[in-house]
């Protein structure tokens, strides 16, 4: 098993707390991998960067970020090598950062005229992985709901592959997600309605956008649980036996495309483009956070906004909570439709599927 082999090569029996060189080694390898991938994107921008994102890149800041990541990988690699007996992690980070530097680093010029066409979204994968890791990994390490759960828990590699699988084919998935909504919008579009909604105060408009999206999400999500054919796809998302931010990426491409496409249909009919962008940014952060291994809960906010404890109960294999908590943002939607479940001050004891088996690994 590849995951076990990676753990054996890079892991050891020494302590992994702060000051032991473990975390500096992990971060060195992580930053080194990001730097190497980013430099490859500079060398092959037509193939490896998303045409939809290219016009929005402030290249000065992107190059600065690449340089900082390279320096960070070198600094952390040296620190890990000094502190830890086993040097594999440190050397990996140093070699990757050295490779990125030898390939030209952040100063690689883009000497070709870029145009729309087939591309792999490696740039989107690297940026999103960096952002999500910097936001959510620290809070999981510092304030975990399950302190004994390792960052590199069982099946962590499978979930990274799922994360990769939703980012690299971004052109294909974006086309499939947008297709139903764009076709319906062309026929059913009511400009007066979109214009009226666009003149509402921004916070009111944003709240309405989240509400419309969550209602659509509730019904399609519930269908994926109750229709046997649809459940066969969605069961993959529920097969994680441990939950953290990366586990939220475990989703079959059919599940992912149908859910997002269904949500966009009412939103594109009602809301202007800038509100769709704002919602997509919000849902990316909020949905990732609700999967986190993050213990603190704002008690007074629990009835109004979904937090990790609430969504964790949706992922439990405990019989009393199965097919509950379908909403993504507002728990009171589940109360309205009779699917709300949140015991006082308790977290689930078990996760995954109840009396069902799914083959391990991404391909199977």
Coordinates of C-alpha atoms in Angstrom, one line a residue:
X1 CA 0.0 0.0 0.0
X2 CA 1.5 3.3 -1.2
X3 CA 0.3 5.3 1.9
X4 CA 1.9 2.8 4.3
X5 CA 5.2 2.9 2.2
X6 CA 5.3 6.7 2.4
X7 CA 4.7 6.6 6.1
X8 CA 7.6 4.2 6.5
X9 CA 10.0 6.1 4.4
X10 CA 9.3 9.6 5.8
X11 CA 8.1 8.7 9.4
X12 CA 10.0 7.4 12.4
X13 CA 9.5 6.6 16.1
X14 CA 10.7 9.9 17.4
X15 CA 8.4 12.5 19.0
X16 CA 6.5 14.7 16.6
X17 CA 5.7 17.7 18.9
X18 CA 6.8 21.2 18.3
X19 CA 10.6 21.7 18.5
X20 CA 11.4 18.1 17.4
X21 CA 12.0 19.0 13.7
X22 CA 9.0 17.0 12.6
X23 CA 6.8 19.9 11.6
X24 CA 9.6 21.9 10.1
X25 CA 10.4 18.8 8.0
X26 CA 6.8 18.3 6.9
X27 CA 6.4 22.0 6.0
X28 CA 9.8 21.9 4.1
X29 CA 8.6 19.0 2.0
X30 CA 5.2 20.6 1.5
X31 CA 6.6 24.0 0.5
X32 CA 9.3 22.4 -1.7
X33 CA 6.6 20.4 -3.6
X34 CA 4.5 23.6 -4.1
X35 CA 7.5 25.5 -5.3
X36 CA 8.6 22.9 -7.8
X37 CA 5.0 22.7 -9.2
X38 CA 4.7 26.5 -9.4
X39 CA 8.0 26.8 -11.4
X40 CA 6.7 24.1 -13.7
X41 CA 3.6 26.2 -14.3
X42 CA 5.8 29.1 -15.2
X43 CA 7.7 26.9 -17.7
X44 CA 4.5 25.4 -19.2
X45 CA 1.7 28.0 -18.6
X46 CA -0.3 27.0 -21.6
X47 CA -0.6 23.4 -20.5
X48 CA -0.5 23.7 -16.7
X49 CA -2.4 26.9 -15.9
X50 CA -6.1 27.5 -16.0
X51 CA -7.2 30.0 -18.8
X52 CA -10.0 31.3 -16.6
X53 CA -7.5 32.3 -13.8
X54 CA -4.6 33.6 -15.9
X55 CA -6.1 37.2 -16.4
X56 CA -6.6 37.6 -12.7
X57 CA -3.0 36.8 -11.6
X58 CA -1.0 39.7 -10.2
X59 CA 2.3 38.2 -11.5
X60 CA 4.5 40.3 -9.3
X61 CA 2.8 38.9 -6.2
X62 CA 2.7 35.4 -7.7
X63 CA 6.5 35.5 -8.3
X64 CA 7.1 36.9 -4.8
X65 CA 5.0 34.1 -3.3
X66 CA 6.9 31.5 -5.2
X67 CA 10.2 33.0 -4.0
X68 CA 8.9 33.0 -0.4
X69 CA 7.9 29.4 -0.6
X70 CA 11.3 28.4 -2.0
X71 CA 13.1 30.2 0.8
X72 CA 10.6 28.8 3.4
X73 CA 11.3 25.2 2.2
X74 CA 15.1 25.8 2.5
X75 CA 14.9 27.4 5.9
X76 CA 12.6 24.8 7.3
X77 CA 14.6 21.9 5.7
X78 CA 17.8 23.1 7.4
X79 CA 16.0 23.5 10.7
X80 CA 14.6 20.0 10.5
X81 CA 17.9 18.5 9.5
X82 CA 19.5 20.1 12.6
X83 CA 16.8 18.9 15.0
X84 CA 15.8 15.4 13.8
X85 CA 17.8 12.2 13.5
X86 CA 16.0 11.0 10.4
X87 CA 16.8 13.5 7.6
X88 CA 14.5 12.1 4.8
X89 CA 11.8 14.8 5.2
X90 CA 14.3 17.6 5.4
X91 CA 16.3 16.4 2.4
X92 CA 13.2 16.0 0.4
X93 CA 12.2 19.6 1.0
X94 CA 15.7 20.8 0.3
X95 CA 16.0 18.8 -2.9
X96 CA 12.6 20.0 -4.2
X97 CA 13.4 23.6 -3.5
X98 CA 16.9 23.2 -5.1
X99 CA 15.2 21.7 -8.1
X100 CA 12.8 24.6 -8.3
X101 CA 15.7 27.1 -8.0
X102 CA 17.8 25.3 -10.7
X103 CA 14.8 25.4 -13.1
X104 CA 14.8 29.2 -12.8
X105 CA 12.8 29.8 -9.6
X106 CA 10.3 32.7 -9.6
X107 CA 12.2 34.5 -12.3
X108 CA 11.2 32.1 -15.1
X109 CA 10.0 34.4 -18.0
X110 CA 6.8 33.6 -19.9
X111 CA 7.9 33.8 -23.5
X112 CA 4.7 32.7 -25.2
X113 CA 1.4 34.2 -26.1
X114 CA -1.2 32.4 -24.0
X115 CA -4.6 31.5 -25.4
X116 CA -7.7 29.6 -24.4
X117 CA -7.5 25.9 -24.9
X118 CA -7.2 22.6 -23.1
X119 CA -5.2 22.9 -19.9
X120 CA -4.5 21.1 -16.6
X121 CA -5.4 23.2 -13.6
X122 CA -2.1 22.6 -11.7
X123 CA -2.0 26.3 -10.7
X124 CA -5.4 26.1 -9.1
X125 CA -4.5 22.9 -7.2
X126 CA -1.3 24.5 -5.8
X127 CA -2.9 27.7 -4.8
X128 CA -5.9 26.1 -3.2
X129 CA -3.8 23.5 -1.4
X130 CA -1.5 26.2 0.0
X131 CA -4.5 28.4 1.1
X132 CA -6.5 25.6 2.7
X133 CA -3.5 24.1 4.4
X134 CA -2.4 27.5 5.9
X135 CA -5.9 28.2 7.1
X136 CA -7.1 24.9 8.4
X137 CA -4.2 22.7 9.4
X138 CA -3.0 25.0 12.2
X139 CA -6.4 25.1 13.9
X140 CA -6.7 21.4 13.6
X141 CA -3.3 20.9 15.3
X142 CA -3.9 23.5 18.0
X143 CA -7.6 22.9 18.8
X144 CA -8.6 19.5 17.7
X145 CA -11.9 17.9 18.5
X146 CA -10.1 14.5 18.5
X147 CA -6.5 15.1 19.9
X148 CA -5.4 11.6 19.1
X149 CA -6.2 11.9 15.4
X150 CA -3.0 12.4 13.4
X151 CA -2.7 14.8 10.5
X152 CA -1.5 11.8 8.5
X153 CA -4.3 9.5 9.7
X154 CA -5.4 6.5 7.7
X155 CA -6.4 7.2 4.1
X156 CA -4.9 10.7 4.1
X157 CA -3.3 10.0 0.7
X158 CA -6.6 8.9 -0.8
X159 CA -8.2 12.2 0.2
X160 CA -5.3 14.2 -1.3
X161 CA -5.8 12.3 -4.6
X162 CA -9.5 13.2 -4.5
X163 CA -8.5 16.9 -3.9
X164 CA -6.2 16.6 -6.9
X165 CA -8.9 15.0 -9.0
X166 CA -11.3 17.9 -8.5
X167 CA -8.7 20.6 -9.3
X168 CA -6.6 19.3 -12.3
X169 CA -9.6 18.8 -14.7
X170 CA -11.1 22.2 -13.7
X171 CA -12.0 23.1 -17.3
X172 CA -14.1 19.9 -17.7
X173 CA -15.8 20.1 -14.3
X174 CA -16.5 23.8 -14.6
X175 CA -18.1 23.2 -18.0
X176 CA -20.3 20.4 -16.7
X177 CA -21.3 22.3 -13.6
X178 CA -22.2 25.5 -15.6
X179 CA -23.9 23.7 -18.5
X180 CA -27.4 23.2 -17.0
X181 CA -27.6 26.6 -15.4
X182 CA -26.4 28.5 -18.5
X183 CA -28.8 26.6 -20.8
X184 CA -31.8 27.3 -18.5
X185 CA -30.7 30.9 -17.9
X186 CA -30.7 31.5 -21.7
X187 CA -34.3 30.4 -21.8
X188 CA -35.8 31.5 -18.4
X189 CA -33.6 34.6 -17.7
X190 CA -35.6 37.5 -16.2
X191 CA -33.3 40.6 -16.3
X192 CA -35.7 42.7 -14.2
X193 CA -35.5 40.2 -11.3
X194 CA -31.7 39.9 -11.4
X195 CA -31.4 43.7 -11.6
X196 CA -33.8 44.2 -8.7
X197 CA -31.9 41.7 -6.5
X198 CA -28.6 43.4 -7.5
X199 CA -29.9 46.7 -6.1
X200 CA -30.5 45.3 -2.6
X201 CA -28.0 46.1 0.2
X202 CA -24.9 43.8 -0.3
X203 CA -25.4 41.9 3.0
X204 CA -29.1 41.3 2.3
X205 CA -28.3 40.0 -1.1
X206 CA -25.5 37.8 0.2
X207 CA -27.8 36.3 2.9
X208 CA -30.4 35.6 0.2
X209 CA -27.8 34.0 -2.0
X210 CA -26.6 31.7 0.8
X211 CA -30.2 30.9 1.7
X212 CA -31.2 30.0 -1.9
X213 CA -28.0 27.9 -2.3
X214 CA -28.6 26.1 0.9
X215 CA -32.2 25.2 0.1
X216 CA -31.1 23.8 -3.2
X217 CA -28.3 22.0 -1.6
X218 CA -30.7 20.5 1.1
X219 CA -33.0 18.9 -1.5
X220 CA -30.3 17.5 -3.8
X221 CA -28.2 16.4 -0.8
X222 CA -31.2 14.6 0.6
X223 CA -31.9 13.0 -2.7
X224 CA -28.3 11.6 -2.8
X225 CA -29.1 9.9 0.5
X226 CA -32.5 8.5 -0.2
X227 CA -32.4 7.5 -3.9
X228 CA -30.4 4.2 -4.0
X229 CA -28.7 4.9 -7.4
X230 CA -27.6 8.4 -6.2
X231 CA -26.4 7.1 -2.8
X232 CA -23.9 4.8 -4.6
X233 CA -22.1 7.9 -5.6
X234 CA -22.5 9.9 -2.4
X235 CA -21.5 7.0 -0.2
X236 CA -17.9 7.6 -1.2
X237 CA -18.1 11.0 0.6
X238 CA -19.3 9.3 3.7
X239 CA -16.7 6.5 3.7
X240 CA -14.1 8.5 5.6
X241 CA -13.6 6.9 9.0
X242 CA -11.9 10.1 10.3
X243 CA -12.9 13.6 9.5
X244 CA -10.7 16.7 8.8
X245 CA -10.5 19.4 6.2
X246 CA -9.0 17.3 3.5
X247 CA -11.6 14.5 4.0
X248 CA -14.2 16.9 2.8
X249 CA -12.6 16.6 -0.7
X250 CA -13.5 12.9 -0.9
X251 CA -16.3 13.0 -3.4
X252 CA -17.2 11.2 -6.7
X253 CA -17.0 13.5 -9.7
X254 CA -20.7 12.7 -10.5
X255 CA -21.7 13.7 -7.0
X256 CA -19.6 16.9 -7.2
X257 CA -20.8 18.0 -10.6
X258 CA -24.6 17.3 -10.0
X259 CA -24.7 19.0 -6.6
X260 CA -22.9 22.1 -7.7
X261 CA -24.7 22.3 -11.0
X262 CA -28.1 21.9 -9.2
X263 CA -27.2 24.7 -6.8
X264 CA -26.2 27.1 -9.6
X265 CA -29.4 26.8 -11.5
X266 CA -31.5 29.0 -9.1
X267 CA -28.6 31.2 -8.2
X268 CA -27.8 32.1 -11.8
X269 CA -31.4 32.9 -12.5
X270 CA -31.6 35.3 -9.6
X271 CA -28.3 36.7 -8.6
X272 CA -25.7 38.8 -10.5
X273 CA -22.2 37.4 -11.3
X274 CA -20.3 39.2 -8.6
X275 CA -22.7 37.6 -5.9
X276 CA -22.1 34.2 -7.4
X277 CA -18.3 34.7 -7.0
X278 CA -18.8 35.9 -3.4
X279 CA -20.9 32.8 -2.6
X280 CA -18.4 30.4 -4.2
X281 CA -15.6 31.9 -2.1
X282 CA -17.7 31.6 1.0
X283 CA -18.9 28.1 0.5
X284 CA -15.3 26.9 -0.3
X285 CA -14.2 28.2 3.1
X286 CA -17.3 27.3 5.1
X287 CA -17.8 23.8 3.8
X288 CA -14.1 23.0 4.3
X289 CA -14.3 24.3 7.9
X290 CA -17.3 22.2 8.8
X291 CA -15.4 19.1 8.0
X292 CA -12.4 20.1 10.2
X293 CA -11.2 18.3 13.2
X294 CA -11.8 21.5 15.1
X295 CA -13.2 21.3 18.6
X296 CA -14.2 24.9 19.7
X297 CA -17.9 25.8 19.1
X298 CA -19.6 29.2 19.5
X299 CA -22.6 28.0 21.5
X300 CA -24.9 31.0 20.8
X301 CA -24.3 30.7 17.1
X302 CA -25.1 27.0 16.8
X303 CA -28.8 27.4 16.1
X304 CA -28.1 29.8 13.2
X305 CA -24.9 28.8 11.5
X306 CA -23.5 25.3 10.9
X307 CA -20.2 24.6 12.7
X308 CA -18.0 21.5 12.6
X309 CA -19.8 19.7 15.4
X310 CA -23.1 19.8 13.5
X311 CA -21.7 18.6 10.2
X312 CA -19.7 15.9 11.9
X313 CA -22.9 14.3 13.1
X314 CA -24.0 14.1 9.5
X315 CA -20.9 12.0 8.8
X316 CA -21.3 9.6 11.8
X317 CA -22.0 5.9 11.4
X318 CA -24.1 5.9 14.6
X319 CA -27.6 4.8 13.7
X320 CA -29.5 7.6 15.5
X321 CA -27.9 10.3 13.3
X322 CA -27.9 8.6 9.9
X323 CA -29.7 10.7 7.2
X324 CA -29.7 13.8 9.4
X325 CA -28.3 17.3 9.0
X326 CA -28.5 17.8 5.2
X327 CA -28.2 21.6 5.3
X328 CA -24.7 23.0 4.6
X329 CA -25.0 26.6 6.1
X330 CA -28.2 27.0 8.2
X331 CA -29.2 24.3 10.7
X332 CA -32.7 25.7 11.0
X333 CA -33.4 24.4 7.5
X334 CA -33.1 20.9 8.9
X335 CA -35.4 21.8 11.8
X336 CA -38.0 23.0 9.3
X337 CA -37.9 19.7 7.4
X338 CA -37.5 17.4 10.4
X339 CA -33.9 16.2 9.8
X340 CA -32.1 18.1 12.6
X341 CA -29.9 16.2 15.0
X342 CA -27.5 17.8 17.5
X343 CA -27.1 16.2 21.0
X344 CA -25.9 18.6 23.7
X345 CA -22.1 19.0 23.9
X346 CA -21.4 15.6 22.3
X347 CA -19.3 14.6 19.3
X348 CA -19.7 11.4 17.3
X349 CA -17.8 8.3 18.4
X350 CA -17.6 6.7 15.0
X351 CA -17.5 7.8 11.4
X352 CA -18.0 6.2 8.0
X353 CA -20.6 4.0 6.6
X354 CA -23.1 1.9 8.6
X355 CA -22.9 -1.8 7.6
X356 CA -21.6 -0.9 4.1
X357 CA -18.2 -1.5 2.5
X358 CA -16.5 0.5 -0.2
X359 CA -13.2 -0.7 -1.7
X360 CA -10.2 1.2 -0.5
X361 CA -8.2 3.6 -2.6
X362 CA -9.2 6.2 -5.3
X363 CA -9.5 4.0 -8.4
X364 CA -11.6 1.2 -6.8

